[in-house]
Coordinates of C-alpha atoms in Angstrom, one line a residue:
X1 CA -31.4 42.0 0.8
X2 CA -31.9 42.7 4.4
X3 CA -34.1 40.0 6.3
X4 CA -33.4 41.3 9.9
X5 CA -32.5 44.0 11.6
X6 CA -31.4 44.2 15.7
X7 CA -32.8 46.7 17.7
X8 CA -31.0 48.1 20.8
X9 CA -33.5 51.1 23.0
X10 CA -35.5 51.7 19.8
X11 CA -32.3 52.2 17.7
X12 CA -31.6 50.0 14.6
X13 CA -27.6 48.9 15.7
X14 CA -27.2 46.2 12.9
X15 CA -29.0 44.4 10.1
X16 CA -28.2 40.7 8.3
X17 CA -28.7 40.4 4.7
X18 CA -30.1 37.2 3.2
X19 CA -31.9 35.3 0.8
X20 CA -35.1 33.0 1.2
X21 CA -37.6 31.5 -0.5
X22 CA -41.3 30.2 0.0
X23 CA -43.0 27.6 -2.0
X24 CA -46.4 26.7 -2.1
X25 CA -48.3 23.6 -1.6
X26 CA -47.6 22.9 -5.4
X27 CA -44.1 23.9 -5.5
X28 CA -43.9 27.1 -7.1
X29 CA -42.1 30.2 -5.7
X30 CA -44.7 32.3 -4.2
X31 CA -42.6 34.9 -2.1
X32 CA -38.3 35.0 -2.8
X33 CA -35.8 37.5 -1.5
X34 CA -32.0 37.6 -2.6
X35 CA -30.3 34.9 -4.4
X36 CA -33.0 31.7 -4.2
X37 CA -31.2 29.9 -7.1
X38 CA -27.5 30.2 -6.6
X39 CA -25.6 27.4 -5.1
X40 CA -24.9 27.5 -1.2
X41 CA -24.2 24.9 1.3
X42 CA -27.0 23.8 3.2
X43 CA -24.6 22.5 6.1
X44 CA -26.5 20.3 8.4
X45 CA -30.0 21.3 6.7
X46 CA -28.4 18.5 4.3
X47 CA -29.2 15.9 6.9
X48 CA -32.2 14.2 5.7
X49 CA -31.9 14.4 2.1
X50 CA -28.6 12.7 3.1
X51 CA -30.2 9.9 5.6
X52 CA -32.8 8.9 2.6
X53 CA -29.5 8.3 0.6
X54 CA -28.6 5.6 3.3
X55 CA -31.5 4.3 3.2
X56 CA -31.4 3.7 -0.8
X57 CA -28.3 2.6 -0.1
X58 CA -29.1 -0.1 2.7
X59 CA -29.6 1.2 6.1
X60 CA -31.7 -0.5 8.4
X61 CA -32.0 0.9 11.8
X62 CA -33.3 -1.4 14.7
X63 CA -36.0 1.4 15.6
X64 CA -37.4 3.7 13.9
X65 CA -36.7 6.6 16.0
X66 CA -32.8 6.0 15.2
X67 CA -33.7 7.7 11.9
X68 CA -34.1 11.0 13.4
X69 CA -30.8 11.2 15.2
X70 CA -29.3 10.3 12.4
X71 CA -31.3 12.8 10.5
X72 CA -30.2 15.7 13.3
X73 CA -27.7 17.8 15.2
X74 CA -28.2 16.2 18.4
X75 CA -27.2 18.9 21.6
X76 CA -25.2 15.7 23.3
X77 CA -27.6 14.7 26.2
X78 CA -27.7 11.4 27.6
X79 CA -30.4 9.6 25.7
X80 CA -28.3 11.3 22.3
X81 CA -25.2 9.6 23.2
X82 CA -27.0 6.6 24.3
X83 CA -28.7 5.8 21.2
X84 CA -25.6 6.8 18.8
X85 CA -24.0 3.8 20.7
X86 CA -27.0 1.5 20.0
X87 CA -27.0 2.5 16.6
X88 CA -23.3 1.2 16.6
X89 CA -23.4 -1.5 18.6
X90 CA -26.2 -3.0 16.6
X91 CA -23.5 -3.0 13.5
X92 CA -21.1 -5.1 15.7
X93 CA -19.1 -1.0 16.0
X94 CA -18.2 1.6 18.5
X95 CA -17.6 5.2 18.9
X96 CA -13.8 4.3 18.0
X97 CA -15.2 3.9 14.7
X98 CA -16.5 7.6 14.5
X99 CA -14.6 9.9 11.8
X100 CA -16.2 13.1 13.1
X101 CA -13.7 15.3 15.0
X102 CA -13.8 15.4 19.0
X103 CA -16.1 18.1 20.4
X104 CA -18.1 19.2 23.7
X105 CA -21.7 18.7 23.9
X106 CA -23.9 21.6 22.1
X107 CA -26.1 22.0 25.2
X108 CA -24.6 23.8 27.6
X109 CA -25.7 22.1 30.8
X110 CA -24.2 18.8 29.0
X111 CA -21.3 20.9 28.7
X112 CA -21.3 22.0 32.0
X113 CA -21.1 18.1 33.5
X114 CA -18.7 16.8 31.0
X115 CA -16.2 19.1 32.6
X116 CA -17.1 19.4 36.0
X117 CA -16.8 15.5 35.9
X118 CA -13.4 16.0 34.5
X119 CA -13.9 14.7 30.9
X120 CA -13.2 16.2 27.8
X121 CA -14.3 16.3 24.2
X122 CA -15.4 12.9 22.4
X123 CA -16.5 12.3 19.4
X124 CA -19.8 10.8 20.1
X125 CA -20.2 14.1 21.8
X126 CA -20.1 15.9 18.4
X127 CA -23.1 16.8 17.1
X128 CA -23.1 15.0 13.8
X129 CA -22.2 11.5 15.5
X130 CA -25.4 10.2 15.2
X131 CA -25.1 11.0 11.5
X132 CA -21.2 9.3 11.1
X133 CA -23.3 6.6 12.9
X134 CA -25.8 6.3 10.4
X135 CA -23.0 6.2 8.1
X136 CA -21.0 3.3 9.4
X137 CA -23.8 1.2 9.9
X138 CA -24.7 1.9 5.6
X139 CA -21.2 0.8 5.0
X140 CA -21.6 -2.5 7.4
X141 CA -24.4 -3.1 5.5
X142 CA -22.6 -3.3 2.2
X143 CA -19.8 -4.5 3.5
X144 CA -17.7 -1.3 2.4
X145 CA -14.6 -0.2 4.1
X146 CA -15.2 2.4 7.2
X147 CA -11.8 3.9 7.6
X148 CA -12.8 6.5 4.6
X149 CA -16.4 6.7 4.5
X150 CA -16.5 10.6 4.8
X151 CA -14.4 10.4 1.2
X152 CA -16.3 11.9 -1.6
X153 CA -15.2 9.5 -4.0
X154 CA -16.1 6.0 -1.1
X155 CA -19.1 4.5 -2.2
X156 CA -21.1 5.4 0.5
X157 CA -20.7 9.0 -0.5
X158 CA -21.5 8.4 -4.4
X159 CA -24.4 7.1 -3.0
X160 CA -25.4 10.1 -1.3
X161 CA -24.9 12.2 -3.4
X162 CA -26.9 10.6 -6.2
X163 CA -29.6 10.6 -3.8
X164 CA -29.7 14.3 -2.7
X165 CA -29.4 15.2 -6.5
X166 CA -32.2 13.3 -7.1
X167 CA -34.3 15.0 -4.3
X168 CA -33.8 18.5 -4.4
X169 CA -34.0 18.1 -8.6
X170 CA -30.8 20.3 -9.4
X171 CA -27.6 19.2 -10.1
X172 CA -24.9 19.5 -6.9
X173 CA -23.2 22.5 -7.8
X174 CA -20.5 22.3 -5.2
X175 CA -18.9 19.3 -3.0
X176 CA -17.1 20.9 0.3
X177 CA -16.2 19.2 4.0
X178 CA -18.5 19.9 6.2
X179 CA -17.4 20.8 10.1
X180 CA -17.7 17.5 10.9
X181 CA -15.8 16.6 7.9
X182 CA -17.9 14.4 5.9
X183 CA -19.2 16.0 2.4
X184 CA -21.6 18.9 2.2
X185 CA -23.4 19.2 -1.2
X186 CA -24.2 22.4 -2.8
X187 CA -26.7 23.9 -4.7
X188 CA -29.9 26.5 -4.4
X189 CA -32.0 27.3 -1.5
X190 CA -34.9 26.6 -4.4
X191 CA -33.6 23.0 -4.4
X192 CA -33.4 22.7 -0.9
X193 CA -37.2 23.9 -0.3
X194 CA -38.2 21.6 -3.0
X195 CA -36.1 18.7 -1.2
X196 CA -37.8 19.3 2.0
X197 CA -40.9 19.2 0.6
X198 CA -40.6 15.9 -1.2
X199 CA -39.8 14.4 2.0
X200 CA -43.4 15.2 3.5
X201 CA -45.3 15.1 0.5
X202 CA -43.7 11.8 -0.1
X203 CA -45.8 8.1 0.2
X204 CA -45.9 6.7 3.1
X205 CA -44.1 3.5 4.1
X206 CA -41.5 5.3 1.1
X207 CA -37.8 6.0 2.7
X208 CA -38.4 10.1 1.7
X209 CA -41.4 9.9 4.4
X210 CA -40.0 7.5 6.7
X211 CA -37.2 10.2 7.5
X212 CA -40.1 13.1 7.5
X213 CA -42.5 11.0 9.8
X214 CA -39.7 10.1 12.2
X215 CA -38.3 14.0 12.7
X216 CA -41.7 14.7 13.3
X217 CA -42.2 12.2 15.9
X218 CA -39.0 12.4 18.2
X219 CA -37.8 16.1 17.5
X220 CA -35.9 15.9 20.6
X221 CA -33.6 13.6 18.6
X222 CA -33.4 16.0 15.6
X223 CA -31.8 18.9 17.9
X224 CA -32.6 19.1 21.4
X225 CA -34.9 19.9 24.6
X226 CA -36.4 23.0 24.0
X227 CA -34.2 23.9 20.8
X228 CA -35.4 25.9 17.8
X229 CA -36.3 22.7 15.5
X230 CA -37.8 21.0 18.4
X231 CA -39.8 23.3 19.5
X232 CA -41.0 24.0 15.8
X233 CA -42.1 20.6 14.9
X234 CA -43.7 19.9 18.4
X235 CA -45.8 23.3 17.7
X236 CA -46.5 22.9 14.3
X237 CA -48.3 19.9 13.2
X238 CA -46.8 18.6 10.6
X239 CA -43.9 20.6 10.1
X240 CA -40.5 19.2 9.0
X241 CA -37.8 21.1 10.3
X242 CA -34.0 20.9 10.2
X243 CA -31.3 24.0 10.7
X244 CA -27.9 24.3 9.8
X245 CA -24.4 25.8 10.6
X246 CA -23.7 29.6 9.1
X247 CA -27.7 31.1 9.2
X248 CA -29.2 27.9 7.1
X249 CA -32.9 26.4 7.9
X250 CA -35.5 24.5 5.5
X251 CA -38.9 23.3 6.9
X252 CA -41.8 22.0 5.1
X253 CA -45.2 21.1 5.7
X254 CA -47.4 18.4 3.6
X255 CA -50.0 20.4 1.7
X256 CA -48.8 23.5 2.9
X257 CA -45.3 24.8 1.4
X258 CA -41.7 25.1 2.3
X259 CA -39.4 27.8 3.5
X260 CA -35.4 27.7 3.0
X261 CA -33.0 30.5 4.1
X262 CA -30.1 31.5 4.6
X263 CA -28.7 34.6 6.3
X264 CA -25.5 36.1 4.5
X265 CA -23.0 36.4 7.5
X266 CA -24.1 33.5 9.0
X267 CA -25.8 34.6 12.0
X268 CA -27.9 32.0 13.8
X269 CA -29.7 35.1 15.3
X270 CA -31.8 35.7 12.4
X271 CA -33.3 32.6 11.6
X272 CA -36.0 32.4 13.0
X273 CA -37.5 35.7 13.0
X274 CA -37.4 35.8 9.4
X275 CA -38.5 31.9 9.2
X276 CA -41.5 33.1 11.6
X277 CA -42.5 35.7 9.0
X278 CA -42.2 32.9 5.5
X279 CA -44.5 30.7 7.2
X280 CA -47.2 33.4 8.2
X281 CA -47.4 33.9 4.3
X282 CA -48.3 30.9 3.8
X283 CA -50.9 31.0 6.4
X284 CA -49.2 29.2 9.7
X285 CA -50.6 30.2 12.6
X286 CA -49.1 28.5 16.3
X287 CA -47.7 30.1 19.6
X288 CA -44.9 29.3 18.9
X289 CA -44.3 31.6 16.2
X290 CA -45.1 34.5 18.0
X291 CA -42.5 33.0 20.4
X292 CA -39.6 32.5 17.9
X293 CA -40.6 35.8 16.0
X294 CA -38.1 37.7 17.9
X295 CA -34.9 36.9 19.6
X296 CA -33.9 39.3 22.6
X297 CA -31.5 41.7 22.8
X298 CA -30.6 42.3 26.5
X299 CA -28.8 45.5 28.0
X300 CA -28.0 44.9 32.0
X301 CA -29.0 41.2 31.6
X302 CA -32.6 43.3 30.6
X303 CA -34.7 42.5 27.3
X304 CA -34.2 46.5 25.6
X305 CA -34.4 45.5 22.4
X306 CA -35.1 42.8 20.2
X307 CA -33.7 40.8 16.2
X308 CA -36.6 41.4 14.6
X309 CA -37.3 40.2 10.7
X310 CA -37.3 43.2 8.4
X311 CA -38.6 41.1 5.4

């Protein structure tokens, strides 16, 4: 189904198919477009139904906070990279321990100083880093080996996995590498929602709302200054947001609902105009949806035109 459309001087150019799906405070489906219950990969919106599967599993974090960095796609600034190496260090580890694959920082300032200082890729630059650290410090904890943690068969994996089954509810349909090569689960965007939303609707002091409550607190450690997830969960109270590579975002709210989606080509462009029009059915109201509702479309370095949902 189409979810957006880009409009360039009043003249629909392109459009991005989709599927997504809104629950309800309850759970059910009260609005769906495309394929809600076929399996997909969630990418990085896999996060923190993966972090509470540490947690089962034996991670303790020295503060709080750490759980939402683990828990994100951090855009490499300083205080990222500083606390993925506090993370480690608290484990007796460093970043020679990481398994994710070298990369440049996400934001583009960050990348802008790593090279004009003459560095290079690392891999505690990579945005899943505070994630392999989160790993690591699971397998210190049960004193598993961390040469192979991001196997699918290591323990720490099985682990994992049998948590995020448990969470979204559904059998995992499909195990793939992720791009930072550790596993990526599959199944529906249904599942996903319904994941989310056991995070926020979760007991508190339980690990499900430990992960929620600290991504709500420190979004800047989810994603980054000023980024899409950031901004949504420091405008919408309450809101639990995480996006992912190839068009994928979930949020949910306690009490509220959830939203999960996925556009078909991938296109990061058309997230968030079509997330901004799921949660105004179920009643969200903030600035900042009226600020994400649209993404511009410039001609000259000039706004002419805009991504616009067409769901």
């Amino acid at each position: 189904m189409i979810l957006a459309e880009v409009v360039r001087s009043g003249f629909v150019e392109s459009v991005h198919h989709g599927s997504v799906v809104v629950l309800d405070a309850a759970g059910k489906v009260v609005a769906a477009a495309g394929e809600v219950a076929a399996p997909m990969f969630p990418r990085s919106s896999n996060k923190p139904l993966q972090t509470v599967g540490m947690l089962r599993a034996g991670l303790r974090t020295a503060d709080p906070a750490d759980l939402a960095l683990i828990s994100g796609s951090h855009f490499g600034e300083p205080f990222h990279v500083a606390r993925v190496r506090e993370i480690l260090s608290a484990v007796g580890l460093d970043e020679s321990a990481l398994r994710c694959p070298e990369s440049l920082p996400l934001s583009e300032n960050e990348r802008d100083i790593v090279l004009r200082d003459g560095r290079g890729p690392e891999r505690i630059l990579m945005n899943c880093s505070g994630k392999h650290a989160g790993m690591l410090a699971t397998c210190v904890a049960n004193g598993w080996p961390l040469d192979d943690y991001r196997d699918p068969k290591h323990p720490l994996e099985v682990a994992i996995a049998a948590a995020v089954t448990d969470l979204v509810g559904e059998p995992i349909a499909a195990t793939g590498i992720d791009g930072c090569g550790a596993p990526v689960f599959g199944f529906s965007l249904t599942a996903l929602a319904r994941g989310f939303q056991r995070l926020v609707q979760a007991p508190p002091r339980s690990f499900e709302r430990l992960v929620a409550d600290t991504m709500r607190a420190d979004p800047e450690l989810v994603a980054g200054t000023g980024e899409d997830d950031t901004r949504l969960m420091r405008g919408v109270p309450g809101l639990l947001a995480k996006g992912g590579a190839e068009g994928v975002v979930a949020v949910a709210i306690e009490d509220v609902g959830a939203v999960a989606l996925k556009v078909e080509d991938g296109a990061m462009r058309a997230r968030m105009p079509v997330l901004m029009s799921a949660l105004r059915r179920l009643g969200v109201a903030a600035p900042v949806l009226d600020d994400l509702a649209t993404v511009p479309v410039l001609g000259g370095g000039v706004r002419i035109g805009e991504v616009r949902t067409a769901w």
